Every structure is written in structure tokens, then in C-alpha cells.
CSV table of C-alpha atoms (C1' of nucleotides) in Angstrom, one decimal:
chain,number,residue,atom,x,y,z
F,111,UNK,CA,80.3,109.8,102.4
F,112,UNK,CA,80.0,111.2,99.0
F,113,UNK,CA,75.7,111.1,99.5
F,114,UNK,CA,76.4,112.7,103.2
F,115,UNK,CA,77.5,115.8,101.6
F,116,UNK,CA,74.2,115.8,99.7
F,117,UNK,CA,72.2,115.2,102.3
F,118,UNK,CA,74.2,118.1,103.9
F,119,UNK,CA,74.4,120.6,100.9
F,120,UNK,CA,69.9,119.4,100.0
F,121,UNK,CA,69.1,120.6,103.6
F,122,UNK,CA,71.4,124.0,103.3
F,123,UNK,CA,69.6,124.7,99.9
F,124,UNK,CA,66.0,124.1,101.5
F,125,UNK,CA,66.9,126.5,104.3
F,126,UNK,CA,68.3,128.8,102.5
F,127,UNK,CA,64.8,128.9,100.2
F,128,UNK,CA,63.3,129.3,103.5
F,129,UNK,CA,65.2,131.9,104.8
F,130,UNK,CA,64.6,133.8,101.2
F,131,UNK,CA,60.9,133.7,101.1
F,132,UNK,CA,61.7,131.9,97.1
F,133,UNK,CA,59.9,128.5,96.7
F,134,UNK,CA,61.4,124.7,96.5
F,135,UNK,CA,60.9,123.4,93.5
F,136,UNK,CA,62.5,119.9,91.7
F,137,UNK,CA,64.6,121.7,88.9
F,138,UNK,CA,66.8,123.9,91.7
F,139,UNK,CA,67.0,120.4,93.5
F,140,UNK,CA,67.6,118.5,90.8
F,141,UNK,CA,70.3,121.1,89.3
F,142,UNK,CA,72.4,121.2,93.5
F,143,UNK,CA,72.7,117.8,92.8
F,144,UNK,CA,73.8,117.6,89.6
F,145,UNK,CA,76.5,120.3,90.6
F,146,UNK,CA,77.9,118.0,93.6
F,147,UNK,CA,77.6,114.4,91.7
F,148,UNK,CA,80.2,116.9,88.4
F,149,UNK,CA,83.7,116.7,89.8
F,150,UNK,CA,85.3,119.4,88.8
F,151,UNK,CA,84.7,123.0,87.2
F,152,UNK,CA,81.8,123.1,84.6
F,153,UNK,CA,80.4,125.8,82.8
F,154,UNK,CA,76.4,126.2,82.4
F,155,UNK,CA,76.3,124.7,78.8
F,156,UNK,CA,77.8,121.3,79.9
F,157,UNK,CA,76.0,121.5,83.4
F,158,UNK,CA,72.6,122.0,80.7
F,159,UNK,CA,73.8,118.7,79.2
F,160,UNK,CA,74.9,116.7,81.8
F,161,UNK,CA,70.7,117.4,83.0
F,162,UNK,CA,69.7,115.8,80.7
F,163,UNK,CA,72.2,112.8,79.6
F,164,UNK,CA,73.1,111.6,84.2
F,165,UNK,CA,70.7,113.8,85.7
F,166,UNK,CA,67.9,112.6,83.5
F,167,UNK,CA,66.6,115.8,84.3
F,168,UNK,CA,65.7,118.5,81.7
F,169,UNK,CA,65.7,122.5,82.6
F,170,UNK,CA,66.0,125.5,80.5
F,171,UNK,CA,69.3,127.2,79.8
F,172,UNK,CA,67.9,130.2,81.5
F,173,UNK,CA,66.4,127.9,85.2
F,174,UNK,CA,70.3,127.4,85.3
F,175,UNK,CA,71.5,131.0,85.2
F,176,UNK,CA,68.6,131.9,87.3
F,177,UNK,CA,69.4,129.0,89.6
F,178,UNK,CA,73.2,129.6,89.9
F,179,UNK,CA,73.0,132.8,90.8
F,180,UNK,CA,70.9,131.0,93.7
F,181,UNK,CA,73.4,128.9,94.7
F,182,UNK,CA,76.4,131.2,94.9
F,183,UNK,CA,74.6,133.8,97.9
F,184,UNK,CA,73.2,130.4,99.0
F,185,UNK,CA,77.5,130.3,99.3
F,186,UNK,CA,76.9,126.9,97.1
F,187,UNK,CA,78.4,127.1,94.5
F,188,UNK,CA,82.1,129.2,93.5
F,189,UNK,CA,82.2,130.5,90.0
F,190,UNK,CA,85.9,131.9,88.5
F,191,UNK,CA,85.8,133.2,85.3
F,192,UNK,CA,89.4,131.7,83.4
F,193,UNK,CA,89.0,131.2,79.4
F,194,UNK,CA,85.9,132.7,77.6
F,195,UNK,CA,82.4,132.0,79.3
F,196,UNK,CA,82.6,131.5,83.0
F,197,UNK,CA,82.8,128.3,85.2
F,198,UNK,CA,81.8,127.0,88.3
F,199,UNK,CA,82.7,124.7,91.2
F,200,UNK,CA,81.2,123.0,93.9
F,201,UNK,CA,81.9,125.9,97.3
F,202,UNK,CA,80.7,123.3,100.3
F,203,UNK,CA,83.6,120.7,101.0
F,204,UNK,CA,85.2,121.5,98.3
F,205,UNK,CA,89.2,122.2,99.4
F,206,UNK,CA,90.3,125.2,98.6
F,207,UNK,CA,93.2,125.5,95.3
F,208,UNK,CA,95.2,127.3,93.8
F,209,UNK,CA,94.9,127.8,89.9
F,210,UNK,CA,97.8,128.1,87.4
F,211,UNK,CA,96.8,129.1,83.5
F,212,UNK,CA,99.4,128.5,81.2
F,213,UNK,CA,98.5,131.1,78.5
F,214,UNK,CA,99.8,129.2,75.6
F,215,UNK,CA,97.3,126.4,76.0
F,216,UNK,CA,94.8,126.9,77.9
F,217,UNK,CA,94.8,124.7,80.0
F,218,UNK,CA,94.3,124.6,83.7
F,219,UNK,CA,96.4,123.5,86.8
F,220,UNK,CA,95.1,122.9,90.3
F,221,UNK,CA,97.2,123.7,93.2
F,222,UNK,CA,97.3,122.6,96.4
F,223,UNK,CA,99.7,125.3,99.0
F,224,UNK,CA,99.6,125.1,102.6
F,225,UNK,CA,101.5,127.4,103.4
F,226,UNK,CA,100.1,129.8,100.7
F,227,UNK,CA,96.8,129.3,101.2
F,228,UNK,CA,97.6,130.4,105.5
F,229,UNK,CA,98.8,133.7,103.7
F,230,UNK,CA,95.5,134.2,102.1
F,231,UNK,CA,93.7,133.7,105.1
F,232,UNK,CA,95.7,135.5,107.2
F,233,UNK,CA,95.5,138.7,105.6
F,234,UNK,CA,94.0,141.4,107.3
F,235,UNK,CA,91.8,143.1,104.7
F,236,UNK,CA,90.4,146.6,105.6
F,237,UNK,CA,86.8,147.4,105.3
F,238,UNK,CA,85.8,144.1,104.2
F,239,UNK,CA,84.5,140.7,104.9
F,240,UNK,CA,86.5,138.2,103.1
F,241,UNK,CA,84.0,135.3,102.0
F,242,UNK,CA,85.8,132.9,99.3
F,243,UNK,CA,89.2,133.1,97.4
F,244,UNK,CA,90.5,132.7,94.1
F,245,UNK,CA,93.9,132.7,92.9
F,246,UNK,CA,94.9,132.2,89.4
F,247,UNK,CA,98.8,132.2,88.4
F,248,UNK,CA,99.5,132.5,84.5
F,249,UNK,CA,102.4,130.7,82.4
F,250,UNK,CA,103.7,128.9,80.5
F,251,UNK,CA,103.0,124.6,81.3
F,252,UNK,CA,105.8,122.4,80.5
F,253,UNK,CA,104.3,120.6,77.5
F,254,UNK,CA,103.6,124.5,76.1
F,255,UNK,CA,107.7,125.2,77.1
F,256,UNK,CA,109.1,122.5,74.1
F,257,UNK,CA,106.5,123.8,71.7
F,258,UNK,CA,107.9,127.5,71.9
F,259,UNK,CA,111.4,126.9,72.3
F,260,UNK,CA,111.2,124.0,69.1
F,261,UNK,CA,109.0,127.0,67.1
F,262,UNK,CA,112.0,130.3,68.4
F,263,UNK,CA,114.7,127.9,66.6
F,264,UNK,CA,113.1,127.3,63.7
F,265,UNK,CA,112.8,130.7,63.2
F,266,UNK,CA,116.0,131.2,63.6
F,267,UNK,CA,117.3,128.3,61.0
F,268,UNK,CA,114.4,130.1,58.7
F,269,UNK,CA,116.3,133.3,59.1
N,76,UNK,CA,109.4,160.4,84.6
N,77,UNK,CA,105.2,159.0,83.4
N,78,UNK,CA,106.8,159.7,79.4
N,79,UNK,CA,109.7,158.5,80.5
N,80,UNK,CA,107.7,154.9,81.1
N,81,UNK,CA,105.5,155.4,77.5
N,82,UNK,CA,109.5,155.8,76.0
N,83,UNK,CA,110.3,152.8,77.4
N,84,UNK,CA,106.9,150.5,76.6
N,85,UNK,CA,107.2,152.2,73.1
N,86,UNK,CA,110.9,150.9,72.4
N,87,UNK,CA,109.8,147.5,74.1
N,88,UNK,CA,106.8,147.5,71.4
N,89,UNK,CA,109.0,147.8,68.3
N,90,UNK,CA,111.8,144.9,70.0
N,91,UNK,CA,108.9,142.6,70.2
N,92,UNK,CA,107.6,142.7,66.9
N,93,UNK,CA,110.4,142.8,65.1
N,94,UNK,CA,111.2,139.8,67.0
N,95,UNK,CA,108.3,138.4,65.3
N,96,UNK,CA,107.8,139.8,62.2
N,97,UNK,CA,105.1,141.9,62.2
N,98,UNK,CA,104.5,145.6,60.9
N,99,UNK,CA,105.3,148.5,62.6
N,100,UNK,CA,101.6,150.4,62.2
N,101,UNK,CA,100.9,153.5,63.7
N,102,UNK,CA,97.6,151.9,65.0
N,103,UNK,CA,99.6,149.1,67.7
N,104,UNK,CA,102.2,152.6,68.3
N,105,UNK,CA,98.4,154.7,69.2
N,106,UNK,CA,97.3,151.6,71.2
N,107,UNK,CA,99.6,151.3,73.4
N,108,UNK,CA,99.9,155.4,74.6
N,109,UNK,CA,96.4,155.6,74.9
N,110,UNK,CA,97.0,152.6,77.4
N,111,UNK,CA,99.7,153.7,79.4
N,112,UNK,CA,97.9,157.3,79.4
N,113,UNK,CA,94.3,154.8,81.5
N,114,UNK,CA,95.1,155.1,84.7
N,115,UNK,CA,94.1,151.4,86.6
N,116,UNK,CA,91.4,148.7,84.5
N,117,UNK,CA,89.4,149.3,81.4
N,118,UNK,CA,87.9,147.4,78.4
N,119,UNK,CA,88.1,147.2,75.2
N,120,UNK,CA,84.3,149.3,75.1
N,121,UNK,CA,86.0,151.3,77.1
N,122,UNK,CA,89.8,151.5,75.2
N,123,UNK,CA,87.9,151.9,72.0
N,124,UNK,CA,85.6,155.2,73.2
N,125,UNK,CA,88.9,157.3,75.0
N,126,UNK,CA,90.5,156.2,72.0
N,127,UNK,CA,88.3,158.6,69.5
N,128,UNK,CA,88.0,161.2,72.4
N,129,UNK,CA,91.1,161.3,74.0
N,130,UNK,CA,93.1,159.7,71.8
N,131,UNK,CA,91.4,161.6,68.5
N,132,UNK,CA,92.6,157.7,67.0
N,133,UNK,CA,90.2,155.9,65.6
N,134,UNK,CA,90.9,152.1,65.5
N,135,UNK,CA,88.0,149.3,65.0
N,136,UNK,CA,87.4,147.4,67.8
N,137,UNK,CA,88.5,144.3,65.5
N,138,UNK,CA,91.9,146.3,66.0
N,139,UNK,CA,91.1,146.6,69.3
N,140,UNK,CA,91.3,143.4,70.6
N,141,UNK,CA,94.0,142.2,67.8
N,142,UNK,CA,96.9,144.7,69.4
N,143,UNK,CA,95.3,143.6,72.7
N,144,UNK,CA,96.6,140.2,71.6
N,145,UNK,CA,99.6,140.7,70.9
N,146,UNK,CA,100.6,143.0,73.9
N,147,UNK,CA,99.0,140.7,76.3
N,148,UNK,CA,101.9,138.4,74.4
N,149,UNK,CA,104.2,141.3,74.4
N,150,UNK,CA,103.8,140.8,78.5
N,151,UNK,CA,102.9,144.5,78.5
N,152,UNK,CA,99.4,144.5,78.9
N,153,UNK,CA,97.6,141.6,81.6
N,154,UNK,CA,93.9,140.4,81.2
N,155,UNK,CA,91.5,140.2,84.4
N,156,UNK,CA,88.5,138.2,83.9
N,157,UNK,CA,86.2,140.1,87.1
N,158,UNK,CA,82.5,141.3,85.4
N,159,UNK,CA,81.3,140.0,81.9
N,160,UNK,CA,84.1,141.7,79.7
N,161,UNK,CA,87.7,141.2,79.8
N,162,UNK,CA,89.7,143.8,81.6
N,163,UNK,CA,92.6,144.8,81.2
N,164,UNK,CA,95.5,147.9,82.4
N,165,UNK,CA,98.6,148.1,81.6
N,166,UNK,CA,101.7,146.1,82.5
N,167,UNK,CA,105.2,147.4,82.2
N,168,UNK,CA,106.2,149.8,85.6
N,169,UNK,CA,102.7,148.3,87.3
N,170,UNK,CA,103.2,147.2,90.3
N,171,UNK,CA,101.0,144.1,90.9
N,172,UNK,CA,99.0,143.8,93.2
N,173,UNK,CA,95.4,141.8,94.6
N,174,UNK,CA,92.0,142.6,94.8
N,175,UNK,CA,89.1,142.8,96.2
N,176,UNK,CA,85.3,142.1,94.4
N,177,UNK,CA,82.5,143.0,96.7
N,178,UNK,CA,79.7,140.0,95.0
N,179,UNK,CA,77.2,142.6,96.5
N,180,UNK,CA,77.8,145.4,94.4
N,181,UNK,CA,80.5,144.7,91.5
N,182,UNK,CA,82.6,146.8,93.3
N,183,UNK,CA,86.1,146.1,92.7
N,184,UNK,CA,89.1,147.6,95.3
N,185,UNK,CA,93.3,147.2,95.3
N,186,UNK,CA,94.8,146.0,98.3
N,187,UNK,CA,98.2,146.4,98.4
N,188,UNK,CA,99.9,143.7,101.0
N,189,UNK,CA,104.4,142.9,100.5
N,190,UNK,CA,104.0,139.2,102.8
N,191,UNK,CA,101.3,138.5,100.9
N,192,UNK,CA,103.0,139.2,97.9
N,193,UNK,CA,106.5,137.8,98.7
N,194,UNK,CA,104.3,134.6,100.1
N,195,UNK,CA,102.7,134.1,96.5
N,196,UNK,CA,106.1,135.1,94.9
N,197,UNK,CA,108.1,132.4,96.7
N,198,UNK,CA,105.9,129.8,96.3
N,199,UNK,CA,107.5,126.7,94.0
N,200,UNK,CA,104.9,125.5,91.3
N,201,UNK,CA,106.0,122.1,89.4
N,202,UNK,CA,106.0,122.2,85.6
N,203,UNK,CA,105.4,125.7,85.3
N,204,UNK,CA,106.9,128.9,84.4
N,205,UNK,CA,104.5,131.7,86.0
N,206,UNK,CA,104.7,134.8,84.3
N,207,UNK,CA,102.5,136.9,86.4
N,208,UNK,CA,99.2,136.2,88.6
N,209,UNK,CA,95.9,137.1,89.8
N,210,UNK,CA,94.7,136.9,93.3
N,211,UNK,CA,90.4,138.5,93.6
N,212,UNK,CA,89.9,138.5,97.4
N,213,UNK,CA,85.1,138.1,97.5
N,214,UNK,CA,83.3,139.0,100.3
N,215,UNK,CA,81.1,142.0,101.1
N,216,UNK,CA,82.9,146.1,101.1
N,217,UNK,CA,81.5,147.9,104.5
N,218,UNK,CA,79.1,149.8,101.8
N,219,UNK,CA,76.6,146.6,101.1
N,220,UNK,CA,77.5,144.8,104.9
N,221,UNK,CA,75.1,148.0,106.0
N,222,UNK,CA,72.7,147.9,102.8
N,223,UNK,CA,73.2,144.0,103.6
N,224,UNK,CA,72.2,144.7,107.8
N,225,UNK,CA,68.8,146.8,106.7
N,226,UNK,CA,67.8,144.9,104.0
N,227,UNK,CA,67.6,141.8,107.3
N,228,UNK,CA,66.2,143.6,110.1
N,229,UNK,CA,63.5,144.8,107.3
N,230,UNK,CA,62.7,141.4,106.4
N,231,UNK,CA,62.2,140.3,110.2
N,232,UNK,CA,60.0,143.4,111.4
N,233,UNK,CA,57.2,142.4,107.9
N,234,UNK,CA,57.0,138.8,109.0
A,146,DG,C1',105.1,144.7,44.7
A,147,DT,C1',102.6,141.2,48.1
A,148,DC,C1',101.3,140.7,52.1
A,149,DA,C1',100.5,141.3,57.3
A,150,DG,C1',97.3,144.6,59.0
A,151,DT,C1',93.2,147.3,58.9
A,152,DG,C1',87.6,148.8,59.2
A,153,DC,C1',83.5,146.8,58.0
A,154,DA,C1',80.2,143.8,58.8
A,155,DA,C1',78.5,139.5,59.7
A,156,DA,C1',78.4,135.1,62.6
A,157,DC,C1',79.2,133.4,66.4
A,158,DT,C1',78.5,132.7,72.0
A,159,DT,C1',77.5,133.1,76.0
A,160,DT,C1',74.2,136.2,78.9
A,161,DT,C1',69.7,138.8,80.5
A,162,DT,C1',64.8,139.8,79.6
A,163,DG,C1',59.9,139.7,78.3
A,164,DC,C1',56.3,136.8,78.0
A,165,DA,C1',52.7,133.3,78.4
A,166,DA,C1',52.2,128.7,81.1
A,167,DC,C1',52.7,126.1,85.4
A,168,DT,C1',53.1,125.0,90.1
A,169,DA,C1',54.7,125.6,95.0
A,170,DC,C1',52.3,127.8,99.1
K,201,DG,C1',44.6,132.0,93.9
K,202,DT,C1',48.5,133.8,93.5
K,203,DA,C1',53.2,135.3,92.7
K,204,DG,C1',57.4,132.8,92.3
K,205,DT,C1',59.4,130.0,88.3
K,206,DT,C1',60.0,128.3,84.6
K,207,DG,C1',60.9,127.2,79.1
K,208,DC,C1',61.0,129.8,74.8
K,209,DA,C1',62.2,133.4,71.7
K,210,DA,C1',63.8,137.4,71.0
K,211,DA,C1',67.3,140.1,72.6
K,212,DA,C1',71.6,141.8,74.3
K,213,DA,C1',76.3,142.2,75.3
K,214,DG,C1',81.1,141.2,74.3
K,215,DT,C1',84.0,138.4,70.5
K,216,DT,C1',85.4,136.3,67.0
K,217,DT,C1',85.5,135.7,62.1
K,218,DG,C1',86.0,136.2,56.4
K,219,DC,C1',86.8,140.0,53.1
K,220,DA,C1',87.4,144.1,50.2
K,221,DC,C1',90.7,147.6,50.7
K,222,DT,C1',95.0,149.9,52.8
K,223,DG,C1',99.6,150.5,54.0
K,224,DA,C1',105.0,148.7,55.7
K,225,DC,C1',108.4,146.4,54.1
DNA sequence: GTCAGTGCAAACTTTTTGCAACTAC
DNA sequence: GTAGTTGCAAAAAGTTTGCACTGAC
């Protein structure tokens, strides 16, 4: 099943490259394969090291940046922008999910909610053709809620 | 009315600073004032120049970064992360809106939709206390849709 | 008077760019 | 053969940090 997805996205890349007059380089396929091996989010640096360590295929960071742009355009990867650096994740056969981001510790938790998904998809947009979306809910995770409460109590005590 | 908002946020900042044992520096109030003068999004660089030009108050970039962190914590400013640099906007009395981002030209359009807003706010979250959220809808704006269509036609012709 | 806060410059991180070498076509 | 790609290193862009000085308390 997983292998099936990899084969499919490989074909999608081939089609995309052909249609747009780009070359089918081994680097591009190796990067795509690695991305569809990683589960969840990753940034360029993580991808760079994964390629070398697990993927046994060395590519430069420049090539990673170039290739990611192609893959974004081919709808094979999506980009997120929480934290300092861009985060990416595979786009094909990856259920759309929402993100809860803790403003205290930066932890990102994924969230599935059918009603919410439905509401967003059904929203009518003017002069715009939507392809995908990202919902980020900011707040404080349970762990940090307790940490914050402790801190506040201490502040009061020390006064 | 606008002045009223500025007065209110100034008071909110004073309260926040007092509660957390921070000093009431003129820089902090000048920055807050400038932020509530700007309509819409801004990044640090824009804010830096606005302070000098319109606000006639010179502050260093370091202070801007420091102060923004305080204002985020005080819920007086919210941060967005589209594009390369962080974008900010005032938080108080600023209706929550959603964003449509064109993946071709990068243009960001704001969107108001009551149903959508309701659906998001009413979503129950586990182990998480939400404070605010951001919805980014990616796609192609009408202008770029036409540009893309033209390009495609040309490609076919040239083959 | 003291220490939090500021300005400055240097450092750091992430991303982009220019160019020579390479290779898919 | 040639133009699209790659790797490298330098540059750019955005943000953080160290430190001396300043000013809010």
C-alpha cells in the first residue's frame, strides 16, 4: 500500500516534469522518495540529513530548495510556516488535518475534525480557486497550562 | 473611536507591564501606538521605517523584536507567517478574518465568513486552550488564473 | 543606586544566487 | 552538442545575542 503511493507519486512527478519541459534527474526522484518515506512534517535541514543517512543519496541544500519548489507546484508537497523555518509535508494521500500550536513551548499537534473540514471546503470564495488550506489554532497546551499556573502562583507568593 | 482604541490598548499594556514586573518605557508605548496606527499587516522592517518616518520615534530593530514578543504575550498583537518574514497585525478590536493566499503572485486577500468563523470557534479541542487561530486558504487568484491560462496556450502553440 | 531595557554590531540561521562542472535529452 | 541541473561557496534576508550604556523605578 505504502509502496503503491510511492509509485503513484513517482508517476505524477514524471508527468509533471514532462508537461513542463523539465528533466527527470535521479536527484528529483530520490528527494520525492525520501519525502514520502518521512511521516509528518520536516524542514529542509531534516530532509538534507535524512537523504544522506537513510536515503544514502547525497544532494546539496540548493537542490533541495529547487526541487521543493517543483514539488509544491506539482501539488506533491505542501508548505507550512510555523516556527522559524518552513516546514513541509507530503500532499498526496495525506488527509488534510488542522494544527494546534502551543505558543508557550511551540509544540504542534495535529487535529482531525470532519465538521470543520466540511465547513472550510464548502465556503464559497470569490475570485479565487482554492487548492488547499491550513488552519492553525494557537493557544496553550495542557502541559504548559500547568507550568504557567505554577509560575503565576510563585509570583504571587514572592511578592 | 479610533483614539478610544489606542487609549484602551495603552491601558492594557500598562496593566500587562505592571502585572509582569516590566518597565513602562516610552519605546514600548510608541511602538504600540504605531502598530495601532497601521491598518492591516506589517513586518518588522516596515514597522521600523514607519516608526522613524511617521512616528518620529527612533527605535532599534532589537527593541522592536523584544517589544513584539511582549505584545504577543499581552494579546495585543498577533503573528502570521506567510512569506519569508513574520507578519504581524493588531489584535484588539480587529475582527478575526481569514486569508486567501495566491501561490502564483503571493497576494494576500482577507476574507470574512460568519459560518466559517462559527464552525472554527465551536470546534471542541482536547487538552488545549485556544486563544486565536489563523486560516490560510491557498490557491490562485483570478488575475493569475488568466495569466496561467495564457501561458499554457502559448506552450501548446510553441510545440 | 540598581537592574531591566535599549542600541549597536556581530553572530547565527535560513534561503537565494552566481558560476563552473555535469548530464539528461 | 546544448541547455537544464547540480554543487559549492558567497551573499542576502531575517532574527538573535553579547555587551556597554542608559534611564525607570
